[in-house]
Short mmCIF file of C-alpha atoms and ligand atoms in Angstrom, two decimals:
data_model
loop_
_atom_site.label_atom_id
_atom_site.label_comp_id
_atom_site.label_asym_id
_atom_site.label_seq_id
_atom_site.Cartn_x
_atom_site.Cartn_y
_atom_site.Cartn_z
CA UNK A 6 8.17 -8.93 18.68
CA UNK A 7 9.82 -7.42 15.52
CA UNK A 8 8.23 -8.75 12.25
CA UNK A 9 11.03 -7.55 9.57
CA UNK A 10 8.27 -6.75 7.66
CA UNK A 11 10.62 -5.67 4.37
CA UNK A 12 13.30 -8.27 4.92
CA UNK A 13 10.01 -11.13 3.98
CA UNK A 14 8.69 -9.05 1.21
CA UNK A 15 12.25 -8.91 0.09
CA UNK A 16 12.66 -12.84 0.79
CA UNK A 17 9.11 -13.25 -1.10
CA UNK A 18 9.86 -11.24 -4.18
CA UNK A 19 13.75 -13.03 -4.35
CA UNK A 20 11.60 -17.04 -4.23
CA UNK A 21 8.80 -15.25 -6.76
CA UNK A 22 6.25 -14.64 -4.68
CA UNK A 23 3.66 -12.57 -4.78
CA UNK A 24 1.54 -10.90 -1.79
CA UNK A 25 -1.38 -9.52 -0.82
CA UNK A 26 -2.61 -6.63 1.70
CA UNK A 27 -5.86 -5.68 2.80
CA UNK A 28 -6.29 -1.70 3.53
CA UNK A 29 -8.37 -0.72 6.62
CA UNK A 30 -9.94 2.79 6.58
CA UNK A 31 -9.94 3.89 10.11
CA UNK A 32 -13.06 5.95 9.13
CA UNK A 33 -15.07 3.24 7.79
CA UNK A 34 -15.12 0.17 10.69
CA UNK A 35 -16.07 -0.49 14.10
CA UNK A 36 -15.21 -3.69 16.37
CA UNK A 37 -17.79 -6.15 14.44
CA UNK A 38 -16.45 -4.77 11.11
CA UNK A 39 -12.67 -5.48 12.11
CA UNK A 40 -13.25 -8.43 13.39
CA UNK A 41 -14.76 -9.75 10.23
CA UNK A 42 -11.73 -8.23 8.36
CA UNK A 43 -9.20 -10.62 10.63
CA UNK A 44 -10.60 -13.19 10.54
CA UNK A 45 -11.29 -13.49 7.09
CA UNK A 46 -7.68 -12.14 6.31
CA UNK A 47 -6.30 -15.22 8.74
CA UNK A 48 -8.23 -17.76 7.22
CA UNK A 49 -7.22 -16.25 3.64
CA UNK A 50 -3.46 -16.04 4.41
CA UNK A 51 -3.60 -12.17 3.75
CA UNK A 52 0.22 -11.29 4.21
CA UNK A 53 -0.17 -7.60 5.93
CA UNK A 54 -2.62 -5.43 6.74
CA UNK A 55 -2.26 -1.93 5.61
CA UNK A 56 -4.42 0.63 8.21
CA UNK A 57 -4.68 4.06 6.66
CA UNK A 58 -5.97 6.79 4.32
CA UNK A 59 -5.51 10.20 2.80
CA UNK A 60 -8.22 12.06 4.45
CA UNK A 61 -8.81 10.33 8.36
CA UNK A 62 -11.15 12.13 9.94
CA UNK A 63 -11.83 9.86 12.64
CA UNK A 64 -9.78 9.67 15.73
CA UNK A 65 -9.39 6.44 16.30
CA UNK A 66 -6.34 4.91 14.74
CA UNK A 67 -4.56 3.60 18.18
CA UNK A 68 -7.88 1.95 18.86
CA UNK A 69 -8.32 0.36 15.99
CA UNK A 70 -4.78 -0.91 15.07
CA UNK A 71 -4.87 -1.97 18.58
CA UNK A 72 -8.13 -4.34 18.10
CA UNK A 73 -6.77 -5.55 14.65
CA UNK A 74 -3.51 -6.39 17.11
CA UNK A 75 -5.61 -8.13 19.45
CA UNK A 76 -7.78 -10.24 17.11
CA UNK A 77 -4.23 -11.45 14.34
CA UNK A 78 -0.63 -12.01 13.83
CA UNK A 79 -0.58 -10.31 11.03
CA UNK A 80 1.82 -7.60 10.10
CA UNK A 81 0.14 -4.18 10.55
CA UNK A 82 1.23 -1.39 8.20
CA UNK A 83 0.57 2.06 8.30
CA UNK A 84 0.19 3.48 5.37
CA UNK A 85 -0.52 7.43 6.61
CA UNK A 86 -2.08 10.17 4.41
CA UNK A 87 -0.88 12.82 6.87
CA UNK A 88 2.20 12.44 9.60
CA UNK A 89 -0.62 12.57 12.19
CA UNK A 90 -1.65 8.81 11.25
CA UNK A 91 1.44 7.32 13.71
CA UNK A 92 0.12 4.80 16.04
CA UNK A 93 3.18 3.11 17.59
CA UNK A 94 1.10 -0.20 18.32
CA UNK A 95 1.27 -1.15 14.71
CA UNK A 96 4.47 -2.79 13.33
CA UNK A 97 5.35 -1.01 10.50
CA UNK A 98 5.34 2.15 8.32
CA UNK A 99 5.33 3.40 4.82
CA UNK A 100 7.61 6.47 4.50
CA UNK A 101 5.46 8.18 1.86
CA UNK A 102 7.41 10.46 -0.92
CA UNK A 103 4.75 11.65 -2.71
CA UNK A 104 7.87 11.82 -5.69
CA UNK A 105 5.01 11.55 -8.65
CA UNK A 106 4.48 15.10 -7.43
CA UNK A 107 5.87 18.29 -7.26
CA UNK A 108 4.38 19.27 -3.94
CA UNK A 109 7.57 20.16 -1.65
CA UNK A 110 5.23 19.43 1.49
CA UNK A 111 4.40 16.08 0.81
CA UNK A 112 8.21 15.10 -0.60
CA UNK A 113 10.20 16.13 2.13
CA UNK A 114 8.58 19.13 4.44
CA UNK A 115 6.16 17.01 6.29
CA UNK A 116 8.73 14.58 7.45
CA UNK A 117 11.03 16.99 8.52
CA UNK A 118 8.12 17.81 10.96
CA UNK A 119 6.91 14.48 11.91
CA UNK A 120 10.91 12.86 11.71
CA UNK A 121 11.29 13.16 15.49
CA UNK A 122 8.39 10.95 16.68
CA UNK A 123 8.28 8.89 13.91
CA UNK A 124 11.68 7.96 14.63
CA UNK A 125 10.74 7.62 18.52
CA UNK A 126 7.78 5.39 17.78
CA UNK A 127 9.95 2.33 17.27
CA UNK A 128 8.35 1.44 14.02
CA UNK A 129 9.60 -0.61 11.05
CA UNK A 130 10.44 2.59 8.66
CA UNK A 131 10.45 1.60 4.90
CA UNK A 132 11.10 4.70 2.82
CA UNK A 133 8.67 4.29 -0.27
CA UNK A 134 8.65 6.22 -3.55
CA UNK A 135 4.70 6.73 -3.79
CA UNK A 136 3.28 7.40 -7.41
CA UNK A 137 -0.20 8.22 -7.75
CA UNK A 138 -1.09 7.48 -11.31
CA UNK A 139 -4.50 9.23 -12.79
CA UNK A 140 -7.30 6.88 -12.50
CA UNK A 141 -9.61 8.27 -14.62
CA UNK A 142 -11.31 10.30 -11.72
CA UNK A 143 -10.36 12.85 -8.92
CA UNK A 144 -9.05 10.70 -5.95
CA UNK A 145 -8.57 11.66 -2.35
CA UNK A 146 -5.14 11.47 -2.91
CA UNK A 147 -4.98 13.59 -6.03
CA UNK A 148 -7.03 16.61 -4.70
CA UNK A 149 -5.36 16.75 -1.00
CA UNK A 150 -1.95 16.35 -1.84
CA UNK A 151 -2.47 19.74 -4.69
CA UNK A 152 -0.19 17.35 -7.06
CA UNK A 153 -0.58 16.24 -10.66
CA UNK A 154 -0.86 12.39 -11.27
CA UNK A 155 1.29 10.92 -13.77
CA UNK A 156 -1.00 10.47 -16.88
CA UNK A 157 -2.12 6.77 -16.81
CA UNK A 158 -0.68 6.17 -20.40
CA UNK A 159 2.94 8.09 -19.93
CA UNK A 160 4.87 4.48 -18.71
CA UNK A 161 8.02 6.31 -19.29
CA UNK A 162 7.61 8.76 -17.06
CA UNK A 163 6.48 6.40 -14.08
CA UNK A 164 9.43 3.83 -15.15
CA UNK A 165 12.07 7.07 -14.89
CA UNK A 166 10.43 8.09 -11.65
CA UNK A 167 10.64 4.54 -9.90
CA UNK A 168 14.48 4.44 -11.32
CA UNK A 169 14.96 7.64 -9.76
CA UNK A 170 13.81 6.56 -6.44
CA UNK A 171 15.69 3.62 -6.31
CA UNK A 172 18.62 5.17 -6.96
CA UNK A 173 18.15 7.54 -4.39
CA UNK A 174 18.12 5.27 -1.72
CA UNK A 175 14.32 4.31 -1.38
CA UNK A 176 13.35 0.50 -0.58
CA UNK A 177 10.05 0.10 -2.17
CA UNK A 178 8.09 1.97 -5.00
CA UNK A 179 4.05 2.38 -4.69
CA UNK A 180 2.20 2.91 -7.55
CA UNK A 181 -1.45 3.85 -6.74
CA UNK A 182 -4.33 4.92 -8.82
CA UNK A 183 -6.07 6.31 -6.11
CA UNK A 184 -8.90 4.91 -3.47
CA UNK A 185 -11.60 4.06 -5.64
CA UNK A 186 -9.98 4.65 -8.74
CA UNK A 187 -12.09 4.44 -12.04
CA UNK A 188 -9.41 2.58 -13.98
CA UNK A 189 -6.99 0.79 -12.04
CA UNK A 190 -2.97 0.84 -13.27
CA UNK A 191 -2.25 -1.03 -16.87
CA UNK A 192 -0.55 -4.26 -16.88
CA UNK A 193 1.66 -2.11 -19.59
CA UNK A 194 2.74 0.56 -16.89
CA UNK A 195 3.33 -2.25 -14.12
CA UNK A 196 5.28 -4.67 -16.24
CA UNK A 197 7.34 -1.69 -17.08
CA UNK A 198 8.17 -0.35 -14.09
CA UNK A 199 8.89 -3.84 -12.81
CA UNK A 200 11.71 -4.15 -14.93
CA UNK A 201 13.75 -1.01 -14.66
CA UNK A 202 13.54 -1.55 -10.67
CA UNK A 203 15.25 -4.36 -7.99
CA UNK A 204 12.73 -3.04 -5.15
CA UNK A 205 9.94 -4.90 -4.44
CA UNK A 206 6.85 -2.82 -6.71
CA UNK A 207 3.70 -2.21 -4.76
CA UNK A 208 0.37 -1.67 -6.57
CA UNK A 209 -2.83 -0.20 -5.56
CA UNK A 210 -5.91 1.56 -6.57
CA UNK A 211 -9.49 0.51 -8.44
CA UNK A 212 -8.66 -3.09 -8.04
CA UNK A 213 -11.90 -4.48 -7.96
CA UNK A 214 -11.67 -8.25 -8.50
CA UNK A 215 -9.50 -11.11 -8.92
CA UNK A 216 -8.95 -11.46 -12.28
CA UNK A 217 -6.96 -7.73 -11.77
CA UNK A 218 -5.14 -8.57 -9.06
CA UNK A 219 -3.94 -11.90 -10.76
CA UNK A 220 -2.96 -9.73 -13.92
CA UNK A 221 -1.30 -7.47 -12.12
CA UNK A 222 1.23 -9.98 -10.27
CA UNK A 223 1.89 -11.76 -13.60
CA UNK A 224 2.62 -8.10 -15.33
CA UNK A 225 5.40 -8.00 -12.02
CA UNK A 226 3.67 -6.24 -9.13
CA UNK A 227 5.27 -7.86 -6.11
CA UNK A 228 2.41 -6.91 -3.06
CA UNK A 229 -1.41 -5.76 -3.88
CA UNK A 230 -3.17 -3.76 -2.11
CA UNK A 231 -7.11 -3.82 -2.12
CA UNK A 232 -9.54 -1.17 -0.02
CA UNK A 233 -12.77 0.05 -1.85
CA UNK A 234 -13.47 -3.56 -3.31
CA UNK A 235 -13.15 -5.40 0.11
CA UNK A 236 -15.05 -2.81 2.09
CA UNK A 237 -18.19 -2.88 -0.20
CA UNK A 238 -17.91 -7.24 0.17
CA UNK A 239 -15.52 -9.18 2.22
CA UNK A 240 -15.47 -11.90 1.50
CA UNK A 241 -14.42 -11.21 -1.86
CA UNK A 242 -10.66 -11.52 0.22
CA UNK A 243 -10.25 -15.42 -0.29
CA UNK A 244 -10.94 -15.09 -4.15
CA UNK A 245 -8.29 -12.12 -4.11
CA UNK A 246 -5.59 -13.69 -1.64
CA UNK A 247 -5.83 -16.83 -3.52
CA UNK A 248 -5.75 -14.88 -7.22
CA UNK A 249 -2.65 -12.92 -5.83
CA UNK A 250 -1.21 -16.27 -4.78
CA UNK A 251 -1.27 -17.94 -6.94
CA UNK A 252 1.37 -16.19 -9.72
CA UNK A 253 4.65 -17.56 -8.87
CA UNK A 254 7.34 -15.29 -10.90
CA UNK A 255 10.87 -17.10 -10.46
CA UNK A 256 13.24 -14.15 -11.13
C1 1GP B 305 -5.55 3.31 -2.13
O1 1GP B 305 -4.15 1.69 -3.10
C2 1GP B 305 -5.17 1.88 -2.18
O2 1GP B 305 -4.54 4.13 -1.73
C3 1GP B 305 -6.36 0.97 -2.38
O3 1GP B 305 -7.26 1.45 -3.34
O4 1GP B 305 -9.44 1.37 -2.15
O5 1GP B 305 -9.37 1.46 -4.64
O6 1GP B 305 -8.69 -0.61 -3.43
P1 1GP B 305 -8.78 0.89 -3.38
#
């Protein structure tokens, strides 16, 4: 069944809502670990599920977006470091633009390669504007993708780059400090960028505990997404979802 996965983060951002995704490394869990995940992130009210990473080495990711599938009714979101991450069981997709670089690969090449079965796979395609802002460390994402992070401090340059992407047709801007990330994104940069942009404003990267996450909804990031944080203790999910749920922006 179709989930109009952007139509209800569109409806959520519109009533001032804010949301909350858990990201599953396909490298890092088994059945027992996924399992956990679900149904923690059911009894939490976790709103999607991101499944993805830059650097998957495992090869696994029908199986395991399968299981998570099996065990919840949440929405499943890929969120794909390379255009081999397509599993066509999940619901969703983030059309990555990696537009905070100046890689020609990773901003158009690699989905002229991968357009045919992406298209084919049936999946919700959301065309995203993804930023990686420096997080005080080398990330995954900053070494593979061979492309200079915006300089944590420089808000004009992410606000002019979000603009940009809106403008040019995209339908949701990610701004990510990287898996891991030393410093997480500034409630400065986010509230920002919130405001020169009508598409919802995802943010991601070193968010490590509640307090965070609840800044960075009131500063006017629309869906957070938490890995690293989760991974090393689960159940710190109910303290996040709740955090993240409870900001209610009315715009
Ligand atoms: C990374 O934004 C995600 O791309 C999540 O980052 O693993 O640091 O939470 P963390």
């Amino acid at each position: 069944m179709k989930k109009n996965i952007y139509e209800s983060l569109v409806a959520k951002k519109t009533a001032g809502q804010k949301s909350f995704a858990v990201l599953i490394d396909p490298d890092k869990v088994n059945a027992a670990k996924i399992e956990e995940l679900t149904s923690l992130a059911i009894n939490t009210n976790v709103d999607y599920l991101l499944i993805g990473g830059s650097l998957v080495i495992s090869n696994h990711l029908d199986d395991v977006v399968q299981l998570v599938k099996k065990n919840c009714n949440i929405p499943v979101i890929l969120f794909p470091g390379t255009p081999s991450q397509v599993s066509k069981h999940a619901d969703g997709l983030l059309y990555l633009s990696l537009i905070s670089g100046r890689n020609p690969e990773l901003l158009i090449g690699q989905h002229v390669i991968s357009a045919p079965f992406v298209k084919q796979s049936g999946l919700e395609i959301m065309s995203t504007g993804y930023m990686v802002i420096d997080g005080g460390a080398p990330t995954t994402v900053s070494y593979i993708s061979n492309a200079t992070p915006i300089p944590a401090d420089k808000n004009e340059i992410a606000m002019c780059t979000a603009m940009a992407a809106e403008m040019l047709g995209m339908k949701l801007i990610y701004m990510d400090a990287g898996s891991g990330a030393k410093r997480a994104i500034t409630e400065d940069m986010i509230s920002m960028v919130s405001k020169c942009i009508e598409i919802p404003l995802v943010i991601g990267g070193g968010i490590k505990d509640p307090e965070k996450a609840y800044l960075n909804c009131k500063a006017g990031a629309d869906l957070i997404v938490v890995g690293n944080a989760i991974e090393k203790d689960p159940s710190l999910i109910k303290e996040m979802s709740a955090a993240v749920h409870a900001v209610h922006a009315k715009v």
